[in-house]
Coordinates of C-alpha atoms in Angstrom, one line a residue:
Chain A
M1255 CA -92.0 24.1 -39.5
T1256 CA -94.6 23.5 -36.8
D1257 CA -95.9 25.5 -34.0
N1258 CA -97.9 25.1 -30.8
I1259 CA -101.2 25.0 -32.6
T1260 CA -100.5 22.2 -35.0
S1261 CA -98.2 20.0 -33.1
T1262 CA -100.1 16.8 -32.3
G1263 CA -97.3 14.6 -31.0
E1264 CA -98.0 12.2 -28.1
E1265 CA -97.8 13.8 -24.7
E1266 CA -94.6 12.9 -23.0
E1267 CA -94.2 12.4 -19.3
K1268 CA -93.4 15.8 -17.8
T1269 CA -90.6 16.1 -15.3
I1270 CA -89.8 19.2 -13.2
Y1271 CA -86.8 19.8 -15.4
D1272 CA -89.0 20.4 -18.4
E1273 CA -90.2 23.6 -16.8
L1274 CA -86.7 25.1 -17.0
H1275 CA -86.0 27.1 -20.2
D1276 CA -82.5 25.6 -20.3
A1277 CA -83.5 22.1 -19.5
P1278 CA -81.1 19.4 -20.7
P1279 CA -82.0 18.0 -24.1
K1280 CA -84.0 14.8 -23.9
K1281 CA -82.0 11.7 -24.8
K1282 CA -84.8 9.9 -26.5
L1283 CA -85.7 11.1 -29.9
K1284 CA -88.9 9.7 -31.2
L1285 CA -89.6 10.3 -34.9
T1286 CA -93.0 10.0 -36.6
W1287 CA -93.3 7.6 -39.5
V1288 CA -92.5 10.5 -41.9
G1289 CA -89.2 11.1 -40.1
K1290 CA -88.4 7.4 -40.1
L1291 CA -89.1 7.3 -43.9
G1292 CA -86.6 10.2 -44.3
V1293 CA -84.0 8.3 -42.2
T1294 CA -84.5 5.2 -44.3
V1295 CA -84.0 7.0 -47.6
V1296 CA -81.0 9.0 -46.4
A1297 CA -79.4 5.9 -45.0
F1298 CA -80.0 4.1 -48.3
W1299 CA -78.1 6.9 -50.2
V1300 CA -75.3 7.0 -47.6
V1301 CA -74.8 3.2 -48.0
M1302 CA -74.8 3.7 -51.8
A1303 CA -72.2 6.4 -51.5
L1304 CA -70.0 4.1 -49.4
I1305 CA -70.3 0.8 -51.3
G1306 CA -72.0 1.9 -54.6
P1307 CA -69.0 1.4 -56.9
Y1308 CA -68.7 -2.2 -55.8
I1309 CA -72.3 -3.2 -56.4
A1310 CA -73.1 -1.1 -59.5
P1311 CA -73.6 -3.4 -62.5
F1312 CA -71.3 -1.3 -64.7
H1313 CA -68.6 1.4 -64.4
E1314 CA -69.8 5.0 -64.5
A1315 CA -67.8 5.9 -67.6
D1316 CA -68.4 2.6 -69.5
I1317 CA -69.9 3.1 -72.9
I1318 CA -71.4 -0.3 -73.3
A1319 CA -74.9 -0.4 -74.7
D1320 CA -75.7 -0.5 -78.4
D1321 CA -77.9 2.6 -78.4
S1322 CA -78.5 5.8 -76.5
Y1323 CA -81.7 6.5 -74.6
L1324 CA -82.7 2.8 -74.4
P1325 CA -85.9 2.4 -72.3
A1326 CA -85.8 0.8 -68.9
F1327 CA -85.2 -3.0 -68.7
S1328 CA -83.6 -3.2 -72.1
T1329 CA -81.3 -6.1 -72.5
D1330 CA -78.4 -6.8 -74.8
S1331 CA -75.3 -9.0 -74.8
E1332 CA -73.7 -7.0 -72.0
G1333 CA -76.6 -7.3 -69.6
T1334 CA -79.8 -5.6 -68.5
Y1335 CA -80.1 -1.8 -68.2
I1336 CA -82.6 -1.5 -65.4
L1337 CA -83.2 2.2 -65.9
G1338 CA -82.2 2.3 -69.5
T1339 CA -79.2 4.1 -71.0
D1340 CA -78.2 7.7 -71.4
Y1341 CA -77.2 10.0 -74.3
L1342 CA -73.7 8.3 -74.5
E1343 CA -75.0 4.8 -74.3
R1344 CA -74.1 4.3 -70.6
D1345 CA -76.1 2.5 -68.0
I1346 CA -78.1 5.0 -66.0
L1347 CA -78.6 2.9 -62.8
S1348 CA -74.8 2.5 -62.5
R1349 CA -74.2 6.2 -63.0
I1350 CA -76.8 7.1 -60.4
I1351 CA -75.2 4.7 -57.9
W1352 CA -71.7 6.1 -58.7
G1353 CA -73.1 9.6 -58.7
A1354 CA -74.3 9.2 -55.1
R1355 CA -70.6 9.1 -54.0
T1356 CA -69.7 12.2 -56.1
T1357 CA -72.8 14.3 -55.2
I1358 CA -73.2 13.4 -51.6
G1359 CA -69.5 13.1 -50.9
I1360 CA -68.6 16.5 -52.3
S1361 CA -71.6 18.2 -50.7
F1362 CA -70.8 16.5 -47.3
V1363 CA -67.1 17.6 -47.4
A1364 CA -68.1 21.1 -48.4
T1365 CA -70.7 21.3 -45.6
L1366 CA -68.3 20.0 -43.1
L1367 CA -65.7 22.6 -44.1
A1368 CA -68.4 25.3 -43.9
Y1369 CA -69.2 24.1 -40.4
M1370 CA -65.6 24.1 -39.2
M1371 CA -65.1 27.7 -40.5
G1372 CA -68.6 29.0 -39.5
V1373 CA -68.7 27.5 -36.0
T1374 CA -65.1 28.5 -35.1
L1375 CA -65.5 32.0 -36.3
G1376 CA -69.2 32.4 -35.1
I1377 CA -68.6 31.1 -31.5
G1378 CA -65.3 33.0 -31.5
A1379 CA -67.1 36.2 -32.5
A1380 CA -69.8 35.7 -29.9
V1381 CA -67.2 35.0 -27.1
A1382 CA -64.8 37.7 -28.1
G1383 CA -67.3 40.5 -28.9
G1384 CA -66.0 44.0 -29.6
W1385 CA -64.1 44.7 -32.7
T1386 CA -63.5 41.1 -33.7
D1387 CA -67.2 40.5 -33.7
M1388 CA -67.9 43.8 -35.6
I1389 CA -65.4 43.1 -38.4
L1390 CA -66.3 39.4 -38.8
S1391 CA -70.1 40.2 -38.9
R1392 CA -69.7 43.0 -41.5
A1393 CA -67.6 40.7 -43.7
N1394 CA -70.2 38.0 -43.3
D1395 CA -73.0 40.4 -44.2
A1396 CA -71.2 41.2 -47.5
I1397 CA -71.1 37.5 -48.5
L1398 CA -74.7 37.0 -47.4
S1399 CA -75.9 40.0 -49.5
L1400 CA -75.0 38.2 -52.7
P1401 CA -77.1 35.4 -54.3
S1402 CA -75.1 32.3 -53.8
I1403 CA -75.4 31.2 -57.4
M1404 CA -73.9 34.6 -58.5
L1405 CA -71.0 34.2 -56.1
G1406 CA -70.5 30.6 -57.5
L1407 CA -70.5 31.8 -61.1
L1408 CA -68.0 34.6 -60.3
I1409 CA -65.6 32.2 -58.6
V1410 CA -66.0 29.7 -61.4
V1411 CA -65.3 32.3 -64.1
A1412 CA -62.2 33.5 -62.2
L1413 CA -60.7 30.2 -61.1
G1414 CA -62.2 27.6 -63.5
T1415 CA -63.9 24.4 -62.5
S1416 CA -62.3 21.7 -60.5
I1417 CA -63.5 19.7 -57.6
P1418 CA -61.3 21.3 -54.9
I1419 CA -62.4 24.8 -56.1
L1420 CA -66.0 23.6 -56.1
I1421 CA -65.8 22.4 -52.5
L1422 CA -64.0 25.5 -51.3
T1423 CA -66.5 27.8 -53.1
A1424 CA -69.5 26.0 -51.6
S1425 CA -68.0 25.9 -48.1
L1426 CA -67.1 29.5 -48.2
I1427 CA -70.5 30.6 -49.3
Y1428 CA -72.4 28.5 -46.7
A1429 CA -69.9 29.2 -43.9
A1430 CA -71.5 32.7 -43.9
S1431 CA -74.9 31.4 -42.9
V1432 CA -73.4 28.9 -40.4
F1433 CA -71.5 31.9 -38.9
R1434 CA -74.7 33.8 -38.3
I1435 CA -76.4 30.9 -36.6
A1436 CA -73.4 29.9 -34.5
R1437 CA -72.9 33.5 -33.4
A1438 CA -76.5 33.9 -32.4
L1439 CA -76.5 30.6 -30.5
G1440 CA -73.2 31.5 -28.9
Q1441 CA -74.5 34.9 -27.8
D1442 CA -77.6 33.4 -26.3
I1443 CA -75.7 30.8 -24.4
M1444 CA -73.0 33.2 -23.1
V1445 CA -75.5 35.1 -21.1
I1446 CA -77.2 32.1 -19.4
D1447 CA -76.5 31.8 -15.7
F1448 CA -74.5 28.6 -15.8
V1449 CA -71.9 30.2 -18.1
E1450 CA -71.6 33.2 -15.9
A1451 CA -71.3 30.9 -12.9
A1452 CA -68.4 29.1 -14.7
R1453 CA -66.7 32.4 -15.5
V1454 CA -67.1 33.6 -11.9
R1455 CA -65.7 30.2 -10.8
G1456 CA -62.6 31.3 -12.7
E1457 CA -62.8 28.8 -15.6
G1458 CA -60.7 29.7 -18.7
L1459 CA -62.2 30.8 -22.0
W1460 CA -61.4 27.5 -23.7
W1461 CA -63.1 25.5 -20.9
V1462 CA -66.2 27.7 -21.1
I1463 CA -66.4 27.2 -24.9
S1464 CA -65.7 23.5 -25.0
R1465 CA -67.7 22.5 -21.8
E1466 CA -70.5 24.9 -21.7
V1467 CA -71.2 26.6 -25.0
L1468 CA -70.5 23.8 -27.6
P1469 CA -72.5 21.0 -25.8
N1470 CA -75.5 23.4 -25.6
A1471 CA -75.2 24.5 -29.2
A1472 CA -74.7 21.0 -30.5
M1473 CA -78.3 19.9 -31.0
P1474 CA -79.5 23.0 -32.9
L1475 CA -76.3 23.0 -34.9
A1476 CA -76.7 19.3 -35.8
T1477 CA -80.2 20.0 -37.1
D1478 CA -79.0 23.0 -39.0
F1479 CA -76.3 20.8 -40.5
G1480 CA -78.9 18.8 -42.3
L1481 CA -80.5 21.9 -43.8
R1482 CA -77.2 23.3 -44.8
L1483 CA -76.3 20.0 -46.5
V1484 CA -79.5 20.3 -48.5
F1485 CA -78.6 23.8 -49.7
V1486 CA -75.1 22.7 -50.6
V1487 CA -76.4 19.7 -52.6
L1488 CA -78.8 22.1 -54.4
F1489 CA -76.0 24.6 -55.0
I1490 CA -73.6 22.0 -56.4
S1491 CA -76.2 20.3 -58.5
S1492 CA -77.3 23.6 -59.9
L1493 CA -73.8 24.6 -60.9
S1494 CA -73.3 21.1 -62.4
F1495 CA -76.6 21.5 -64.2
L1496 CA -75.3 24.7 -65.7
G1497 CA -72.3 22.8 -66.9
L1498 CA -70.0 24.7 -64.5
G1499 CA -69.7 22.2 -61.6
I1500 CA -68.4 18.6 -61.7
Q1501 CA -67.0 17.8 -65.1
P1502 CA -67.5 14.7 -67.1
P1503 CA -66.9 11.7 -67.2
A1504 CA -67.5 11.7 -63.5
A1505 CA -71.2 10.8 -62.8
D1506 CA -73.0 13.5 -60.8
W1507 CA -76.7 13.8 -60.4
G1508 CA -76.9 17.5 -61.5
S1509 CA -75.0 17.2 -64.7
M1510 CA -76.7 13.9 -65.5
V1511 CA -80.0 15.8 -65.6
R1512 CA -78.6 18.4 -67.9
Q1513 CA -76.8 16.0 -70.3
N1514 CA -79.9 13.8 -70.8
L1515 CA -82.3 16.7 -71.1
S1516 CA -82.5 16.3 -74.9
G1517 CA -83.8 12.8 -74.3
L1518 CA -87.0 14.1 -72.9
G1519 CA -88.0 15.0 -76.5
Y1520 CA -87.7 11.3 -77.5
G1521 CA -89.7 10.2 -74.5
S1522 CA -86.6 9.0 -72.6
Y1523 CA -86.7 9.2 -68.8
A1524 CA -82.9 9.4 -68.6
S1525 CA -82.9 12.9 -67.0
V1526 CA -85.8 12.1 -64.7
W1527 CA -84.1 9.4 -62.6
P1528 CA -81.1 11.5 -61.4
A1529 CA -83.5 14.4 -60.7
L1530 CA -85.6 12.0 -58.6
A1531 CA -82.4 10.9 -56.8
I1532 CA -81.6 14.5 -55.8
A1533 CA -85.2 15.1 -54.8
S1534 CA -85.4 12.0 -52.7
F1535 CA -82.2 12.8 -50.8
T1536 CA -83.0 16.5 -50.1
I1537 CA -86.6 16.0 -49.3
S1538 CA -85.8 13.2 -46.9
I1539 CA -83.3 15.3 -45.0
N1540 CA -85.8 18.1 -44.7
L1541 CA -88.4 15.7 -43.4
I1542 CA -86.0 14.5 -40.7
V1543 CA -85.1 18.1 -39.8
D1544 CA -88.8 19.1 -39.7
D1545 CA -89.6 16.2 -37.5
I1546 CA -86.8 16.9 -35.0
S1547 CA -87.5 20.6 -34.8
A1548 CA -91.3 19.9 -34.4
K1549 CA -90.3 17.8 -31.4
S1550 CA -88.1 20.5 -29.9
G1551 CA -91.0 22.9 -29.7
G1552 CA -90.7 24.4 -33.2
S1553 CA -88.5 27.3 -32.0
L1554 CA -85.7 26.1 -34.1
A1555 CA -87.8 25.6 -37.2
K1556 CA -89.1 29.2 -37.0
K1557 CA -85.6 30.5 -37.1
M1558 CA -84.8 28.6 -40.2
I1559 CA -87.7 28.8 -42.6
Chain B
M68 CA -87.4 55.9 -37.7
Q69 CA -86.1 58.1 -40.5
R70 CA -82.6 57.6 -39.0
M71 CA -83.1 53.8 -39.1
V72 CA -84.3 53.9 -42.7
I73 CA -81.5 56.2 -43.8
N74 CA -79.0 54.0 -41.9
R75 CA -80.3 51.0 -43.7
I76 CA -80.0 52.6 -47.1
L77 CA -76.5 53.8 -46.3
I78 CA -75.4 50.3 -45.3
G79 CA -77.0 49.2 -48.6
I80 CA -74.8 51.6 -50.6
V81 CA -71.7 50.5 -48.8
T82 CA -72.7 46.8 -49.5
L83 CA -73.1 47.7 -53.2
F84 CA -69.7 49.2 -53.2
V85 CA -68.1 46.1 -51.5
V86 CA -70.0 43.9 -54.0
S87 CA -68.6 45.9 -56.9
I88 CA -65.1 45.4 -55.5
L89 CA -65.7 41.7 -55.1
V90 CA -67.1 41.4 -58.7
F91 CA -64.2 43.4 -60.2
V92 CA -61.3 41.9 -58.2
G93 CA -62.9 38.4 -58.4
T94 CA -62.8 38.4 -62.2
S95 CA -59.5 40.3 -62.5
I96 CA -57.4 37.7 -60.8
L97 CA -58.1 35.4 -63.8
P98 CA -54.9 34.0 -65.1
G99 CA -54.1 35.3 -68.6
D100 CA -54.1 38.7 -70.1
V101 CA -57.3 40.2 -71.5
A102 CA -55.4 41.7 -74.4
E103 CA -53.9 38.4 -75.4
I104 CA -57.3 36.7 -75.2
V105 CA -58.9 39.3 -77.4
L106 CA -56.2 39.7 -80.0
G107 CA -55.3 36.0 -80.1
Q108 CA -52.0 34.3 -80.6
A109 CA -51.1 36.2 -83.8
A110 CA -50.9 39.5 -81.9
T111 CA -47.6 41.4 -82.1
P112 CA -46.1 43.0 -78.9
E113 CA -46.9 46.4 -80.4
S114 CA -50.6 45.7 -81.0
L115 CA -50.9 44.2 -77.5
A116 CA -49.4 47.4 -76.0
A117 CA -51.6 49.5 -78.2
Y118 CA -54.7 47.6 -77.1
R119 CA -53.8 47.8 -73.4
A120 CA -53.2 51.5 -73.7
E121 CA -56.5 52.0 -75.5
R122 CA -58.5 50.0 -72.9
G123 CA -56.6 51.4 -70.0
L124 CA -55.2 47.9 -69.1
D125 CA -51.7 49.3 -68.4
Q126 CA -53.1 51.3 -65.5
P127 CA -52.9 50.0 -61.9
L128 CA -55.8 47.9 -60.8
Y129 CA -57.5 50.6 -58.6
I130 CA -57.5 53.1 -61.5
Q131 CA -59.1 50.4 -63.8
F132 CA -61.6 49.8 -61.0
I133 CA -62.6 53.5 -60.8
S134 CA -63.0 53.9 -64.5
W135 CA -65.0 50.6 -64.7
L136 CA -67.2 52.0 -61.9
Q137 CA -67.6 55.2 -63.8
G138 CA -68.5 53.4 -66.9
M139 CA -71.1 51.3 -65.0
A140 CA -72.7 54.4 -63.7
T141 CA -72.9 56.2 -67.1
G142 CA -74.1 53.1 -69.0
D143 CA -70.8 52.4 -70.8
L144 CA -70.3 48.8 -69.9
G145 CA -67.3 48.1 -72.0
I146 CA -66.8 45.8 -75.0
S147 CA -67.6 42.1 -75.1
K148 CA -64.7 39.8 -75.7
A149 CA -66.6 37.8 -78.2
G150 CA -67.4 39.7 -81.4
G151 CA -66.4 43.1 -80.1
A152 CA -70.0 44.4 -79.7
T153 CA -70.6 46.9 -76.9
I154 CA -72.0 45.2 -73.8
S155 CA -74.8 47.7 -73.5
S156 CA -76.1 46.7 -76.9
L157 CA -75.9 43.0 -75.9
I158 CA -77.7 43.6 -72.6
D159 CA -80.3 46.0 -74.1
G160 CA -83.1 43.7 -75.1
R161 CA -82.1 40.8 -72.8
L162 CA -82.6 42.9 -69.6
G163 CA -86.1 43.8 -70.8
N164 CA -86.9 40.1 -71.4
T165 CA -85.8 39.1 -68.0
M166 CA -87.6 42.0 -66.3
Y167 CA -90.8 41.0 -68.3
L168 CA -90.6 37.5 -67.1
A169 CA -89.9 38.5 -63.5
A170 CA -92.8 41.0 -63.5
I171 CA -95.3 38.5 -64.7
V172 CA -94.1 36.0 -62.1
A173 CA -94.4 38.6 -59.3
V174 CA -97.9 39.7 -60.4
I175 CA -99.2 36.1 -60.3
S176 CA -97.3 34.5 -57.5
V177 CA -97.6 37.3 -54.8
P178 CA -101.4 37.2 -54.5
L179 CA -101.5 33.5 -55.0
S180 CA -99.1 32.7 -52.3
I181 CA -100.5 35.2 -49.8
A182 CA -104.0 33.6 -50.4
L183 CA -102.7 30.1 -49.9
G184 CA -100.6 31.0 -46.9
L185 CA -103.6 32.6 -45.3
L186 CA -105.7 29.5 -46.1
A187 CA -103.1 27.3 -44.4
A188 CA -102.9 29.5 -41.4
M189 CA -106.7 29.7 -41.1
Y190 CA -107.1 25.9 -40.8
P191 CA -103.9 24.7 -39.2
G192 CA -103.6 20.9 -38.8
T193 CA -106.3 20.2 -41.3
W194 CA -105.6 18.3 -44.5
I195 CA -105.5 21.6 -46.5
D196 CA -102.7 22.8 -44.2
R197 CA -100.9 19.5 -44.3
V198 CA -101.0 19.2 -48.1
L199 CA -99.7 22.8 -48.4
T200 CA -96.9 22.5 -45.8
F201 CA -95.8 19.1 -47.1
G202 CA -96.0 20.2 -50.7
T203 CA -94.1 23.4 -50.2
L204 CA -91.5 21.7 -48.1
S205 CA -90.9 19.3 -50.9
L206 CA -90.8 22.0 -53.5
I207 CA -88.3 24.1 -51.6
S208 CA -86.0 21.1 -51.1
V209 CA -85.7 20.3 -54.8
P210 CA -83.5 22.2 -57.3
E211 CA -85.2 24.5 -59.8
F212 CA -84.2 22.3 -62.7
F213 CA -86.1 19.4 -61.1
I214 CA -89.4 21.3 -61.3
A215 CA -88.5 22.5 -64.8
T216 CA -87.7 19.0 -66.0
F217 CA -91.0 17.6 -64.7
M218 CA -92.9 20.5 -66.3
V219 CA -91.3 19.7 -69.6
L220 CA -92.0 16.0 -69.2
I221 CA -95.7 16.5 -68.3
L222 CA -96.8 19.5 -70.3
A223 CA -94.6 19.3 -73.4
V224 CA -93.7 15.6 -73.8
N225 CA -96.7 13.8 -72.5
L226 CA -99.6 16.2 -73.1
H227 CA -98.1 18.3 -76.0
W228 CA -99.8 21.4 -74.6
L229 CA -96.8 23.7 -74.5
P230 CA -93.5 24.0 -76.4
A231 CA -90.4 22.9 -74.5
I232 CA -88.3 25.9 -75.5
S233 CA -89.5 29.4 -75.2
R234 CA -88.8 31.6 -78.2
I235 CA -90.3 35.0 -78.4
S236 CA -90.5 36.5 -81.9
P237 CA -91.4 40.2 -82.2
D238 CA -94.5 39.6 -84.4
A239 CA -96.1 37.0 -82.2
T240 CA -99.6 37.7 -80.9
F241 CA -100.1 38.0 -77.2
L242 CA -101.6 34.5 -76.9
E243 CA -98.6 33.0 -78.8
E244 CA -96.2 34.9 -76.6
M245 CA -97.9 33.6 -73.5
R246 CA -97.8 30.1 -74.8
G247 CA -94.0 30.5 -75.4
L248 CA -93.5 32.0 -72.0
A249 CA -95.7 29.5 -70.1
M250 CA -93.1 27.0 -69.2
P251 CA -90.5 29.3 -67.6
L252 CA -93.4 31.2 -66.0
I253 CA -94.9 28.1 -64.4
T254 CA -91.6 26.9 -63.1
L255 CA -90.6 30.2 -61.6
I256 CA -94.0 30.7 -60.0
I257 CA -93.9 27.3 -58.3
V258 CA -90.3 28.0 -57.0
V259 CA -91.1 31.4 -55.7
S260 CA -94.6 30.7 -54.3
A261 CA -93.5 27.7 -52.3
Q262 CA -91.2 29.8 -50.2
M263 CA -93.7 32.6 -49.9
I264 CA -96.6 30.4 -48.8
R265 CA -94.5 29.0 -46.0
M266 CA -93.3 32.3 -44.8
T267 CA -96.8 33.9 -45.0
R268 CA -98.2 31.0 -43.0
A269 CA -95.4 31.3 -40.4
G270 CA -95.8 35.1 -40.2
I271 CA -99.6 34.8 -39.5
L272 CA -99.2 32.0 -37.0
N273 CA -96.5 34.0 -35.3
V274 CA -98.9 36.9 -34.8
M275 CA -101.5 34.3 -33.5
N276 CA -99.4 33.9 -30.4
S277 CA -99.8 37.5 -29.3
P278 CA -102.0 38.4 -26.3
Y279 CA -104.6 40.4 -28.3
I280 CA -105.3 37.3 -30.4
E281 CA -105.8 35.3 -27.2
M282 CA -108.2 38.1 -26.1
A283 CA -110.1 37.8 -29.3
I284 CA -110.3 34.0 -29.0
L285 CA -111.5 34.4 -25.4
K286 CA -114.2 36.9 -26.6
G287 CA -115.4 34.1 -28.9
V288 CA -114.5 35.7 -32.3
P289 CA -114.5 33.0 -35.0
R290 CA -111.1 31.9 -36.1
K291 CA -111.6 33.0 -39.7
R292 CA -112.5 36.5 -38.6
I293 CA -109.5 36.7 -36.2
I294 CA -107.1 35.9 -39.0
L295 CA -108.7 38.3 -41.6
R296 CA -109.4 41.2 -39.2
H297 CA -106.8 40.9 -36.5
A298 CA -103.8 38.8 -37.5
F299 CA -103.5 39.7 -41.2
F300 CA -103.1 43.4 -40.8
N301 CA -100.5 42.9 -38.2
A302 CA -98.7 40.4 -40.3
I303 CA -98.6 42.7 -43.4
G304 CA -95.2 44.0 -42.4
P305 CA -93.5 40.6 -42.3
I306 CA -95.4 39.6 -45.4
V307 CA -94.1 42.6 -47.4
N308 CA -90.7 41.7 -46.2
V309 CA -91.2 38.1 -47.4
V310 CA -92.4 39.3 -50.8
A311 CA -89.4 41.5 -51.3
L312 CA -87.0 38.7 -50.2
N313 CA -88.6 36.2 -52.5
L314 CA -88.4 38.6 -55.5
A315 CA -84.7 38.7 -54.7
Y316 CA -84.6 34.9 -54.8
L317 CA -86.0 35.2 -58.3
V318 CA -82.5 36.3 -59.3
S319 CA -81.1 32.9 -58.8
G320 CA -84.2 31.1 -60.0
V321 CA -84.0 33.0 -63.3
V322 CA -80.4 31.7 -63.9
V323 CA -81.4 28.1 -64.1
V324 CA -84.8 28.6 -65.7
E325 CA -83.5 30.8 -68.5
T326 CA -80.8 28.2 -69.3
I327 CA -83.1 25.2 -69.3
F328 CA -85.7 26.9 -71.6
A329 CA -83.2 28.8 -73.7
Y330 CA -85.1 32.0 -72.8
P331 CA -83.2 35.0 -74.3
G332 CA -82.8 36.9 -71.1
L333 CA -79.9 38.4 -69.1
A334 CA -79.1 35.3 -67.1
K335 CA -78.7 33.2 -70.3
L336 CA -76.4 35.9 -71.6
M337 CA -74.4 35.7 -68.4
I338 CA -74.1 31.9 -68.4
D339 CA -73.0 32.0 -72.1
G340 CA -70.4 34.6 -71.0
V341 CA -69.2 32.4 -68.2
Q342 CA -68.7 29.5 -70.6
T343 CA -66.7 31.6 -73.1
R344 CA -65.0 33.4 -70.2
D345 CA -66.1 36.7 -71.5
L346 CA -65.0 38.8 -68.5
P347 CA -66.4 42.2 -69.1
L348 CA -69.8 40.7 -70.0
V349 CA -69.9 38.6 -66.8
Q350 CA -68.9 41.5 -64.7
A351 CA -71.7 43.7 -66.1
C352 CA -74.4 41.0 -65.7
A353 CA -73.2 40.1 -62.2
M354 CA -73.3 43.8 -61.2
I355 CA -76.9 44.1 -62.5
F356 CA -78.1 40.9 -60.8
C357 CA -76.3 41.7 -57.5
G358 CA -77.4 45.3 -57.6
T359 CA -81.0 44.3 -58.0
Y360 CA -80.7 41.7 -55.2
V361 CA -79.2 44.2 -52.8
V362 CA -81.8 46.8 -53.6
L363 CA -84.7 44.3 -53.1
I364 CA -83.2 43.3 -49.7
I365 CA -82.9 46.9 -48.6
L366 CA -86.6 47.4 -49.7
A367 CA -87.5 44.3 -47.6
D368 CA -85.7 45.7 -44.5
V369 CA -87.2 49.2 -45.0
A370 CA -90.7 47.7 -45.3
A371 CA -90.1 45.8 -42.1
I372 CA -89.1 49.0 -40.3
L373 CA -92.0 51.0 -41.7
S374 CA -94.6 48.4 -40.9
N375 CA -93.6 48.0 -37.2
P376 CA -95.3 50.7 -35.1
R377 CA -92.7 50.2 -32.4
L378 CA -89.9 51.0 -34.8
R379 CA -91.9 53.7 -36.5
N380 CA -92.5 55.6 -33.2
P381 CA -89.5 54.9 -31.0
K382 CA -89.8 55.9 -27.4

């Protein structure tokens, strides 16, 4: 969220193309140190999600320690528990590392699905117009007019909790906001001169969408993907926190916070670590998005606050 | 303008109707028969049929929907699966508790966040602005339970200032009551204010790009005066819009916060209902929450229409 008044980035060399309102996006993307920090943290968690189970000291479901809520760096015959143990005498560090795969993986798949649905329907609605656009937009408004957590609760009470249902629920709810953005972008691009030129030239609809509309919508959509991923992580963690998301014994950051909450009373930090893991991931993505949209003139950020 | 407002309200009513269909159908496709769930395994076929006839469960779905909607409108919310108490008696005190919590949050957070948003907009790029924008960005990117957990850790566990669980007993003094409420209040205020501060700041800075502000700058009016005398009054519309929207966000904040602090409100009742799969209860609570949300969003839109002179006096 930045604007003309506050942006203090280095002046870049201006070319004549920068004057055009539909100038091609610049290839080079310079991030400030805040953005680089965000990239580092996100990259760390992605690596953890990929190789975590191979490097974690213990298995996520192993009940190994002698006692629950052991403080950090406790040692016993099995080894050292760097972040201590949880309410079921499991190693917290291992569960956080395993949880990266569950939490980030499920959220990523759900966001990807949401994007496939939202972008297809959104660009489709923008290109088709007329009745198709009208019906899709109204249906979309109905979904958007409900608090997402309420929708989630209703679906969970109707269909129960399982990972496929969780992914579908999250992707359906967030496809609605993707639809709105993709449709708005599509409509903006469809009236730009080069698209009209392409149509006059006699290019087919598919050619126009794939060669003109999508490349021009790609950058804003990519940035928005980051934001949407944050919302999905928050949504899924909140459901898990309420005990209605990912079910035990799978380690998941949201439910880890909930399960170890009683430990706070005994001075155990068991629920603080997974909460910090969520926060570091989501804040970092937002920092990157913020940095990129500040560089692209802030117009994108304004749309999305 | 009247036509726009009426239009918006009509769309809202249609939305509410669609929402009620979603809530009803969504919870009706649940596998298993309500009569069997209520009467248990020992039920005879006769008693099942009698129960279905009594509750109207043998009727087609749309008739059930209409009678459910009628019940909703007249305050007859049906009977809870667990214990057989009427849902209106279960909701009765709970709804009041939640409204009480939400009202205090609104009274504190609205002036607070408008003031802080103004402050950030008044000195953009300074350290005040940077701290506020970075802080609020961090706060809106973490889940509500993260903030709640840290509040418990700091205020209850380390400092022993406040109780970690909020119980309200009827004979508590006002001070005791506030102490009990403090934790959920602080959490909700932080969650709601962060968003509102950002949007207030953005609203003001958006107005700052208009030509008459440029004029004022060229005249040499000091920045503080421009914000307070020129920009603020023109940003009131968007800000009212933001306030209504954020009070609507309270709906989802309340779900998590009531659960974590075991606050006896409507959201806690609903989550308990979801866990025991008490359908009629969940339907009733969901309708109340979604209804409030839709109404607040309509208010936000109407406020936006009313505050924009161009929409108020169309050419």
